[in-house]
Each structure stands twice: as structure tokens, then as C-alpha cells.
Short mmCIF file of C-alpha atoms and ligand atoms in Angstrom, two decimals:
data_model
loop_
_atom_site.label_atom_id
_atom_site.label_comp_id
_atom_site.label_asym_id
_atom_site.label_seq_id
_atom_site.Cartn_x
_atom_site.Cartn_y
_atom_site.Cartn_z
CA MET X 1 0.00 0.00 0.00
CA SER X 2 1.39 3.40 -0.94
CA PHE X 3 0.80 6.45 1.24
CA PRO X 4 -0.32 9.86 -0.11
CA GLU X 5 2.60 12.01 -1.15
CA HIS X 6 0.74 15.22 -0.31
CA ARG X 7 -1.09 15.83 2.94
CA PRO X 8 -2.91 19.21 2.84
CA ARG X 9 -4.89 18.11 5.88
CA ARG X 10 -1.83 18.87 8.05
CA LEU X 11 -2.85 22.53 7.77
CA ARG X 12 -6.31 21.74 9.17
CA ARG X 13 -5.40 19.51 12.11
CA THR X 14 -5.80 21.82 15.12
CA PRO X 15 -7.61 25.12 15.75
CA ALA X 16 -4.21 26.80 16.20
CA VAL X 17 -2.90 25.65 12.82
CA ARG X 18 -6.16 26.49 11.10
CA ARG X 19 -6.10 29.99 12.60
CA LEU X 20 -2.55 30.52 11.43
CA ALA X 21 -3.23 29.12 7.97
CA ARG X 22 -6.37 31.16 7.30
CA GLU X 23 -5.94 33.28 4.16
CA THR X 24 -8.81 35.73 4.61
CA HIS X 25 -9.72 37.79 7.65
CA LEU X 26 -12.64 39.94 8.56
CA VAL X 27 -12.40 42.83 11.02
CA PRO X 28 -15.07 45.27 12.25
CA SER X 29 -13.55 48.22 10.37
CA GLN X 30 -14.43 46.45 7.11
CA LEU X 31 -18.15 46.55 7.85
CA VAL X 32 -20.57 49.33 6.91
CA LEU X 33 -24.10 49.39 8.33
CA PRO X 34 -26.95 50.56 6.06
CA MET X 35 -29.61 52.45 8.08
CA PHE X 36 -33.04 53.85 7.34
CA VAL X 37 -34.44 57.10 8.72
CA ARG X 38 -38.07 57.96 8.23
CA GLU X 39 -39.59 61.39 8.32
CA GLY X 40 -42.43 62.06 10.74
CA ILE X 41 -42.08 59.15 13.16
CA THR X 42 -41.09 59.37 16.82
CA GLN X 43 -40.48 55.65 17.47
CA PRO X 44 -38.46 53.17 15.39
CA SER X 45 -40.73 51.20 13.05
CA PRO X 46 -39.93 47.52 12.32
CA ILE X 47 -39.49 46.35 8.72
CA GLY X 48 -41.48 43.12 8.34
CA SER X 49 -39.32 41.49 5.66
CA MET X 50 -36.09 42.41 7.48
CA PRO X 51 -36.48 41.07 11.02
CA GLY X 52 -34.26 43.02 13.40
CA ILE X 53 -33.98 46.08 11.12
CA VAL X 54 -36.03 49.23 11.64
CA GLN X 55 -36.87 52.53 10.06
CA HIS X 56 -35.39 54.97 12.56
CA SER X 57 -36.76 58.22 13.86
CA LEU X 58 -34.21 61.04 13.87
CA ASP X 59 -33.60 60.47 17.58
CA SER X 60 -33.26 56.70 17.43
CA LEU X 61 -30.97 57.04 14.41
CA ARG X 62 -28.65 59.35 16.30
CA ARG X 63 -28.43 56.89 19.18
CA ALA X 64 -27.92 53.92 16.87
CA VAL X 65 -25.10 55.62 14.98
CA ALA X 66 -23.42 56.48 18.29
CA GLU X 67 -23.63 52.77 19.14
CA ALA X 68 -22.13 51.86 15.76
CA ALA X 69 -19.26 54.26 16.47
CA GLU X 70 -18.67 52.55 19.80
CA GLU X 71 -18.44 49.19 18.02
CA ARG X 72 -15.82 50.81 15.77
CA ILE X 73 -17.29 49.51 12.55
CA GLY X 74 -16.14 51.21 9.36
CA GLY X 75 -19.14 53.37 8.70
CA VAL X 76 -22.85 53.79 8.19
CA MET X 77 -24.80 54.30 4.97
CA LEU X 78 -27.94 56.39 5.43
CA PHE X 79 -31.17 56.06 3.46
CA GLY X 80 -34.05 58.53 3.87
CA VAL X 81 -37.76 57.75 3.75
CA PRO X 82 -39.64 61.03 3.13
CA GLU X 83 -43.26 61.76 4.04
CA THR X 84 -44.10 63.27 0.65
CA ARG X 85 -42.75 62.56 -2.81
CA ASP X 86 -42.94 64.18 -6.23
CA ALA X 87 -41.90 63.55 -9.84
CA VAL X 88 -38.39 65.01 -9.51
CA GLY X 89 -37.65 63.93 -5.94
CA SER X 90 -37.48 67.45 -4.48
CA GLY X 91 -36.86 66.12 -0.97
CA ALA X 92 -33.48 64.79 -2.09
CA ASP X 93 -31.72 68.15 -2.41
CA ASP X 94 -33.85 70.09 0.07
CA PRO X 95 -31.56 70.99 3.00
CA ASN X 96 -34.56 70.23 5.21
CA GLY X 97 -35.23 66.91 3.49
CA ILE X 98 -35.11 63.95 5.87
CA LEU X 99 -31.86 62.47 4.62
CA ASN X 100 -30.00 65.77 4.77
CA LEU X 101 -31.37 66.62 8.24
CA ALA X 102 -30.44 63.15 9.46
CA THR X 103 -26.92 63.46 8.04
CA GLU X 104 -26.39 66.74 9.84
CA ALA X 105 -27.68 65.29 13.11
CA VAL X 106 -25.57 62.16 12.85
CA VAL X 107 -22.38 63.99 11.93
CA ALA X 108 -22.93 66.35 14.87
CA GLU X 109 -23.22 63.28 17.09
CA VAL X 110 -20.28 61.15 15.93
CA GLY X 111 -18.05 63.48 13.88
CA ASP X 112 -15.29 61.45 12.27
CA ALA X 113 -15.55 58.44 14.60
CA LEU X 114 -16.85 56.50 11.63
CA VAL X 115 -17.42 57.31 7.97
CA VAL X 116 -20.92 58.75 7.57
CA GLN X 117 -22.15 57.91 4.06
CA THR X 118 -25.35 58.79 2.24
CA ASP X 119 -27.31 57.11 -0.54
CA LEU X 120 -27.31 59.37 -3.57
CA CYS X 121 -30.29 58.26 -5.65
CA LEU X 122 -33.74 59.65 -6.32
CA ASP X 123 -35.84 56.50 -5.90
CA GLU X 124 -36.76 57.11 -2.27
CA PHE X 125 -37.87 60.63 -3.13
CA THR X 126 -39.82 60.20 -6.36
CA ASP X 127 -43.54 59.44 -6.48
CA HIS X 128 -42.93 56.94 -9.30
CA GLY X 129 -40.09 55.19 -7.47
CA HIS X 130 -37.55 55.35 -10.28
CA CYS X 131 -33.94 56.36 -9.68
CA GLY X 132 -34.20 59.33 -12.01
CA VAL X 133 -36.60 61.79 -13.60
CA LEU X 134 -38.86 60.51 -16.36
CA GLN X 135 -39.40 61.51 -19.95
CA ALA X 136 -42.89 61.81 -21.44
CA ASP X 137 -42.80 58.17 -22.53
CA GLY X 138 -42.08 57.00 -18.98
CA SER X 139 -38.41 56.13 -19.55
CA VAL X 140 -35.69 57.48 -17.28
CA ASP X 141 -33.96 60.58 -18.66
CA ASN X 142 -30.25 60.02 -18.04
CA ASP X 143 -28.87 63.52 -18.54
CA ALA X 144 -31.71 65.37 -16.82
CA THR X 145 -31.20 63.00 -13.88
CA LEU X 146 -27.52 63.96 -13.66
CA GLU X 147 -28.58 67.53 -12.85
CA ARG X 148 -30.71 66.22 -10.00
CA TYR X 149 -27.81 64.07 -8.76
CA THR X 150 -25.39 67.00 -8.71
CA ALA X 151 -27.90 69.05 -6.69
CA MET X 152 -28.44 66.11 -4.34
CA GLY X 153 -24.70 65.51 -4.00
CA LEU X 154 -24.06 69.13 -3.07
CA ALA X 155 -26.88 69.08 -0.51
CA GLN X 156 -25.42 65.93 1.05
CA ALA X 157 -21.90 67.36 1.11
CA ARG X 158 -23.21 70.53 2.76
CA ALA X 159 -25.02 68.40 5.34
CA GLY X 160 -21.67 66.83 6.21
CA SER X 161 -21.74 63.48 4.43
CA ALA X 162 -18.19 62.14 4.16
CA MET X 163 -18.95 59.77 1.31
CA LEU X 164 -21.66 59.85 -1.34
CA GLY X 165 -23.00 56.45 -2.42
CA LEU X 166 -24.00 56.88 -6.06
CA SER X 167 -26.48 54.05 -6.53
CA GLY X 168 -28.61 55.27 -9.43
CA MET X 169 -26.76 53.63 -12.34
CA MET X 170 -26.99 56.65 -14.65
CA ASP X 171 -24.21 57.03 -17.23
CA GLY X 172 -21.74 59.74 -16.27
CA GLN X 173 -23.03 60.13 -12.71
CA VAL X 174 -19.63 59.88 -11.05
CA GLY X 175 -18.00 62.46 -13.32
CA ALA X 176 -20.92 64.86 -13.00
CA VAL X 177 -21.07 64.71 -9.20
CA ARG X 178 -17.26 64.88 -8.83
CA GLU X 179 -17.13 68.00 -10.99
CA ALA X 180 -19.94 69.68 -9.04
CA LEU X 181 -18.32 68.83 -5.69
CA ASP X 182 -14.93 70.14 -6.76
CA ALA X 183 -16.41 73.35 -8.17
CA GLU X 184 -17.97 74.09 -4.76
CA GLY X 185 -14.81 73.26 -2.83
CA PHE X 186 -15.88 69.82 -1.61
CA THR X 187 -12.68 68.25 -2.88
CA ASP X 188 -12.45 65.97 0.18
CA THR X 189 -15.92 64.44 -0.15
CA LEU X 190 -15.51 60.80 -1.17
CA ILE X 191 -17.44 59.08 -3.93
CA LEU X 192 -18.51 55.46 -3.59
CA ALA X 193 -19.71 54.28 -6.98
CA TYR X 194 -22.23 51.46 -7.07
CA SER X 195 -20.58 50.46 -10.33
CA ALA X 196 -21.76 46.93 -10.96
CA LYS X 197 -25.29 47.07 -9.63
CA TYR X 198 -27.50 44.33 -10.98
CA ALA X 199 -31.24 44.47 -11.63
CA GLY X 200 -32.89 41.58 -9.91
CA ALA X 201 -34.99 40.07 -7.19
CA PHE X 202 -32.68 40.51 -4.21
CA TYR X 203 -33.72 44.08 -3.41
CA GLY X 204 -37.27 42.97 -2.54
CA PRO X 205 -37.21 43.66 1.22
CA PHE X 206 -35.51 47.04 0.64
CA ARG X 207 -38.62 48.17 -1.23
CA GLU X 208 -40.57 47.76 1.99
CA ALA X 209 -37.78 49.39 3.99
CA VAL X 210 -38.01 52.62 1.98
CA ASP X 211 -41.73 52.39 1.21
CA SER X 212 -40.85 52.29 -2.49
CA GLN X 213 -43.45 53.49 -4.97
CA LEU X 214 -41.89 51.59 -7.88
CA LYS X 215 -44.09 49.75 -10.34
CA GLY X 216 -42.17 47.87 -12.98
CA ASP X 217 -38.44 47.35 -12.77
CA ARG X 218 -35.03 48.99 -13.19
CA ARG X 219 -33.76 46.89 -16.08
CA SER X 220 -33.17 49.87 -18.37
CA TYR X 221 -30.48 51.21 -16.03
CA GLN X 222 -29.24 48.46 -13.69
CA LEU X 223 -27.14 45.65 -15.14
CA ASP X 224 -28.43 42.41 -16.59
CA PRO X 225 -27.64 39.51 -14.22
CA GLY X 226 -26.04 37.56 -17.08
CA ASN X 227 -23.33 40.13 -17.72
CA GLY X 228 -20.02 39.92 -15.89
CA ARG X 229 -17.73 41.81 -18.27
CA GLU X 230 -20.18 44.68 -18.40
CA GLY X 231 -19.83 45.00 -14.64
CA VAL X 232 -16.07 45.32 -15.02
CA ARG X 233 -16.57 47.92 -17.76
CA GLU X 234 -18.82 50.00 -15.49
CA ALA X 235 -16.23 49.86 -12.71
CA LEU X 236 -13.43 50.96 -15.04
CA LEU X 237 -15.53 53.88 -16.29
CA ASP X 238 -16.31 54.96 -12.74
CA VAL X 239 -12.64 54.90 -11.78
CA GLU X 240 -11.88 57.02 -14.84
CA GLU X 241 -14.61 59.47 -13.79
CA GLY X 242 -13.09 59.81 -10.33
CA ALA X 243 -14.68 57.19 -8.09
CA ASP X 244 -12.73 56.70 -4.86
CA VAL X 245 -14.29 53.29 -4.25
CA VAL X 246 -16.25 51.01 -6.58
CA MET X 247 -18.86 48.51 -5.53
CA VAL X 248 -20.50 45.30 -6.68
CA LYS X 249 -24.10 44.63 -5.63
CA PRO X 250 -25.71 42.25 -4.66
CA ALA X 251 -22.83 40.26 -3.19
CA LEU X 252 -23.28 36.48 -3.01
CA PRO X 253 -24.83 35.93 -6.47
CA TYR X 254 -22.07 38.09 -8.04
CA LEU X 255 -18.82 36.89 -6.43
CA ASP X 256 -17.30 36.26 -9.86
CA VAL X 257 -17.92 39.87 -10.85
CA LEU X 258 -16.43 40.97 -7.54
CA ALA X 259 -13.25 38.98 -8.20
CA ASP X 260 -12.99 40.29 -11.77
CA VAL X 261 -13.51 43.91 -10.71
CA LYS X 262 -10.93 43.48 -7.95
CA ALA X 263 -8.39 42.27 -10.52
CA SER X 264 -9.17 45.16 -12.88
CA VAL X 265 -9.05 48.33 -10.76
CA ASP X 266 -6.59 49.98 -8.40
CA VAL X 267 -9.09 51.52 -5.97
CA PRO X 268 -10.83 49.79 -3.05
CA VAL X 269 -13.63 47.43 -4.06
CA TRP X 270 -16.65 46.99 -1.81
CA ALA X 271 -19.66 44.71 -1.94
CA TYR X 272 -23.24 45.21 -0.75
CA GLN X 273 -24.85 42.23 0.93
CA VAL X 274 -28.38 43.35 0.14
CA SER X 275 -31.75 43.09 1.81
CA GLY X 276 -32.76 39.85 0.06
CA GLU X 277 -29.53 38.16 1.11
CA TYR X 278 -30.26 39.25 4.68
CA ALA X 279 -33.89 38.12 4.58
CA MET X 280 -33.06 34.66 3.21
CA VAL X 281 -30.70 33.82 6.05
CA GLU X 282 -33.00 35.32 8.69
CA ALA X 283 -35.99 33.38 7.37
CA ALA X 284 -34.14 30.06 7.20
CA ALA X 285 -32.65 30.61 10.65
CA ALA X 286 -36.08 31.47 12.10
CA HIS X 287 -37.28 28.06 10.91
CA GLY X 288 -34.28 26.37 12.48
CA TRP X 289 -33.12 25.31 9.02
CA ILE X 290 -29.71 26.95 9.12
CA ASP X 291 -27.19 27.97 11.76
CA ARG X 292 -27.71 31.72 11.77
CA ARG X 293 -24.34 32.90 13.09
CA GLY X 294 -22.44 30.36 11.02
CA ALA X 295 -24.24 31.33 7.82
CA ILE X 296 -23.77 35.05 8.42
CA MET X 297 -20.06 34.81 9.13
CA GLU X 298 -19.43 32.37 6.28
CA SER X 299 -21.18 34.64 3.80
CA LEU X 300 -19.20 37.68 4.97
CA LEU X 301 -15.93 35.77 4.81
CA GLY X 302 -16.79 34.47 1.34
CA ILE X 303 -17.47 38.00 0.11
CA ARG X 304 -14.10 39.10 1.53
CA ARG X 305 -12.35 36.12 -0.05
CA ALA X 306 -13.80 36.98 -3.46
CA GLY X 307 -12.20 40.41 -3.23
CA ALA X 308 -14.27 42.84 -1.18
CA ASP X 309 -12.15 45.26 0.86
CA ALA X 310 -15.26 46.23 2.82
CA ILE X 311 -18.86 45.06 2.97
CA LEU X 312 -22.16 46.86 3.43
CA THR X 313 -24.21 44.49 5.57
CA TYR X 314 -27.26 44.76 7.81
CA TRP X 315 -25.43 42.46 10.23
CA ALA X 316 -22.50 44.88 10.68
CA LEU X 317 -22.98 45.48 14.42
CA GLU X 318 -23.71 41.91 15.35
CA ALA X 319 -20.83 40.60 13.24
CA ALA X 320 -18.48 43.17 14.79
CA ARG X 321 -19.42 41.93 18.26
CA TRP X 322 -18.86 38.31 17.27
CA LEU X 323 -15.49 39.17 15.71
CA ARG X 324 -14.37 40.88 18.92
CA ALA X 325 -15.55 37.92 21.01
CA GLU X 326 -13.48 35.56 18.85
CA LEU X 327 -10.22 37.49 19.38
C1 PBG J 401 -31.23 52.74 -4.59
C2 PBG J 401 -30.82 51.58 -3.77
C3 PBG J 401 -31.44 50.33 -3.68
C4 PBG J 401 -30.70 49.60 -2.74
C5 PBG J 401 -29.67 50.41 -2.29
N1 PBG J 401 -29.74 51.62 -2.96
C6 PBG J 401 -32.70 49.84 -4.31
C7 PBG J 401 -32.72 49.47 -5.74
O1 PBG J 401 -31.79 49.71 -6.51
O2 PBG J 401 -33.77 48.94 -6.16
C8 PBG J 401 -31.00 48.19 -2.32
C9 PBG J 401 -30.33 47.73 -1.07
C10 PBG J 401 -30.84 46.46 -0.52
O3 PBG J 401 -31.65 45.74 -1.16
O4 PBG J 401 -30.44 46.12 0.61
N2 PBG J 401 -31.49 53.87 -3.78
#
């Protein structure tokens, strides 16, 4: 009988060896928590399809961001849910709009203790739910939308946002917002480009989270799920236009795109573990069908392994606590 020549299992024999041999690590500073703030409420309001996640009031948001700062996660990404909406999303660039007020309040609370980021997209603020303004035929008008994005970007920068998350998937959005920021002296405001953002089913629970008015879909501006190279192309264009960070979204169904983007650009690459990814694990865990903590940490580690330098995840705080407990 001949023995195996190679024994890779030696590297897996004890917890100590496995710890030393691990290629990929996750630390709290690599986690960004997406948060929702809703105009006109005084108590946090639960989101049914995202157990454990709430729409915050201004007050509860401020407290929750202070808590996130104490956990020393990397940052928070704020989404606003306005009381009233219109065709052009006027609440988005109104200094008294909910997202801008919340940004100001949060920055006053935590300063630079973590990176306060804001979603730059019109969909929460339009009465039709699309990410841009519409033409007469109902299609999204790319270039007219860029003017709304530059106004929104300036309002967010004035409110103190450190990093603008451009999630609308309009052509030229990064260049347009960068130019507007620089012209007004906001040369230090970072741009996170949602470069490879795919149209699909995994944003379902988010629609409830922001009370989305969308009928139809976003397939004329977000990427087709079958296209990997097009995701890389979008990331390269965004870097050329001045993106400080590029992102792939959703995360788990697009790990190949994440790895390809990581190999193609020289800026940080982030991934967004979206609402549907969250809801699937929570639902399975609630049935006792999956080990909740194990599934959460394995998915985050897998996203890191595929190339994400940081991850937007609704589990950011809980994962940060688990990571500290493991040290
Ligand atoms: C657009 C935006 C969306 C998400 C983040 N930014 C919704 C969409 O594109 O339909 C989804 C995030 C998630 O599902 O967790 N403002």
C-alpha cells in the first residue's frame, strides 16, 4: 500500500494551525451598516421582511449611529424615507429633506468616529419610485437625472456626508457629481460608486424598507444579471470618472464579478450584501433550518475572499461583536 505524497490536511489539524493558515480575515472596520431614517415618526418602526432592522426616527438614528461608532465599525450608509414625494424627488436636495437633516444630526453626534455615508439616488424621493426623472414616454432621462444628482450631491456634502453612495446607475453620474463637488470646494468628499449594480430580485425587502413606490423594474439602467464583463466595464468607467471606491451589488450571487472587478481596478472594491440576502438567512434561521451565526459569518468571509475590501451588511454590528468575542 502506498501512502499519499501530499497531505494538505496537516494545515487543518488543530484550531491553532487552522487559525494561522487562514488566508482571509474579517475585522469590524471592514463593515458598513446601512440604516433607514423615516420622516415624521417618533419611534423606530420595524421592517417586516427584514427582522431586526427598523426605520429609525431622527432620535433613534442618532443613538444607533453612536452605538455603531462605539463598536468601531467602518461606517454607516444612510437612506431617507420622506413623508411626501414628487416627480423630480425634491426632498433629495432640500436641506430640510429627511436624509440631509439626518446626516447633519448624525455627523454632529459622531463626527469622524466613523465614515458617515449617504445614498445618492432619487428613488426614495420620487412618487414613481424610479432612480431618475422621467421623460414623457415614462423612460428614465439620463442627462436630466444627472442635474438632479449634482444638486443632491451638493446638498449631502453641505449636510456633512463624508462619502456619497452613487447608486442610481446613470451614465456619467460619477464624473458629474465629482465635478460639481470640486467646483464648490468639496474636494475631500468621497465618492462610492455602485458600479456593478445588478437588476434583480434581491432588493425585494428594501422596497418595503423605503416604502418604495416603484411599479415595474429597473432593467433599463441596472445591469443584466447575465453580464459579468459589463460589470467590469462599469467599474473601469467609474474609476476614470473619479470614483474613490467602486462597488458590486448584490454580493453572493455576483462573487465572480467581484473577483474580476478586484483584478481590474486599483481603488478599493466593496460589496453590498443586500436586503434579500439578509432576509433569506434570517428566514431560514427562524425556521431552524440553518445555523444563523455560522451562515452570516461564512457569507461575509466568502465576500471578503472573493475580493471585497469592505462590505455593506445589515449584520454589521452583530458581526463586529462576534469578531471581537473571537479574538
Ligand atoms: C437605490 C438603492 C437600492 C438599494 C440600495 N440603494 C434599491 C434598488 O436599486 O432597487 C437596495 C439595497 C438592498 O436591497 O439592501 N437607492
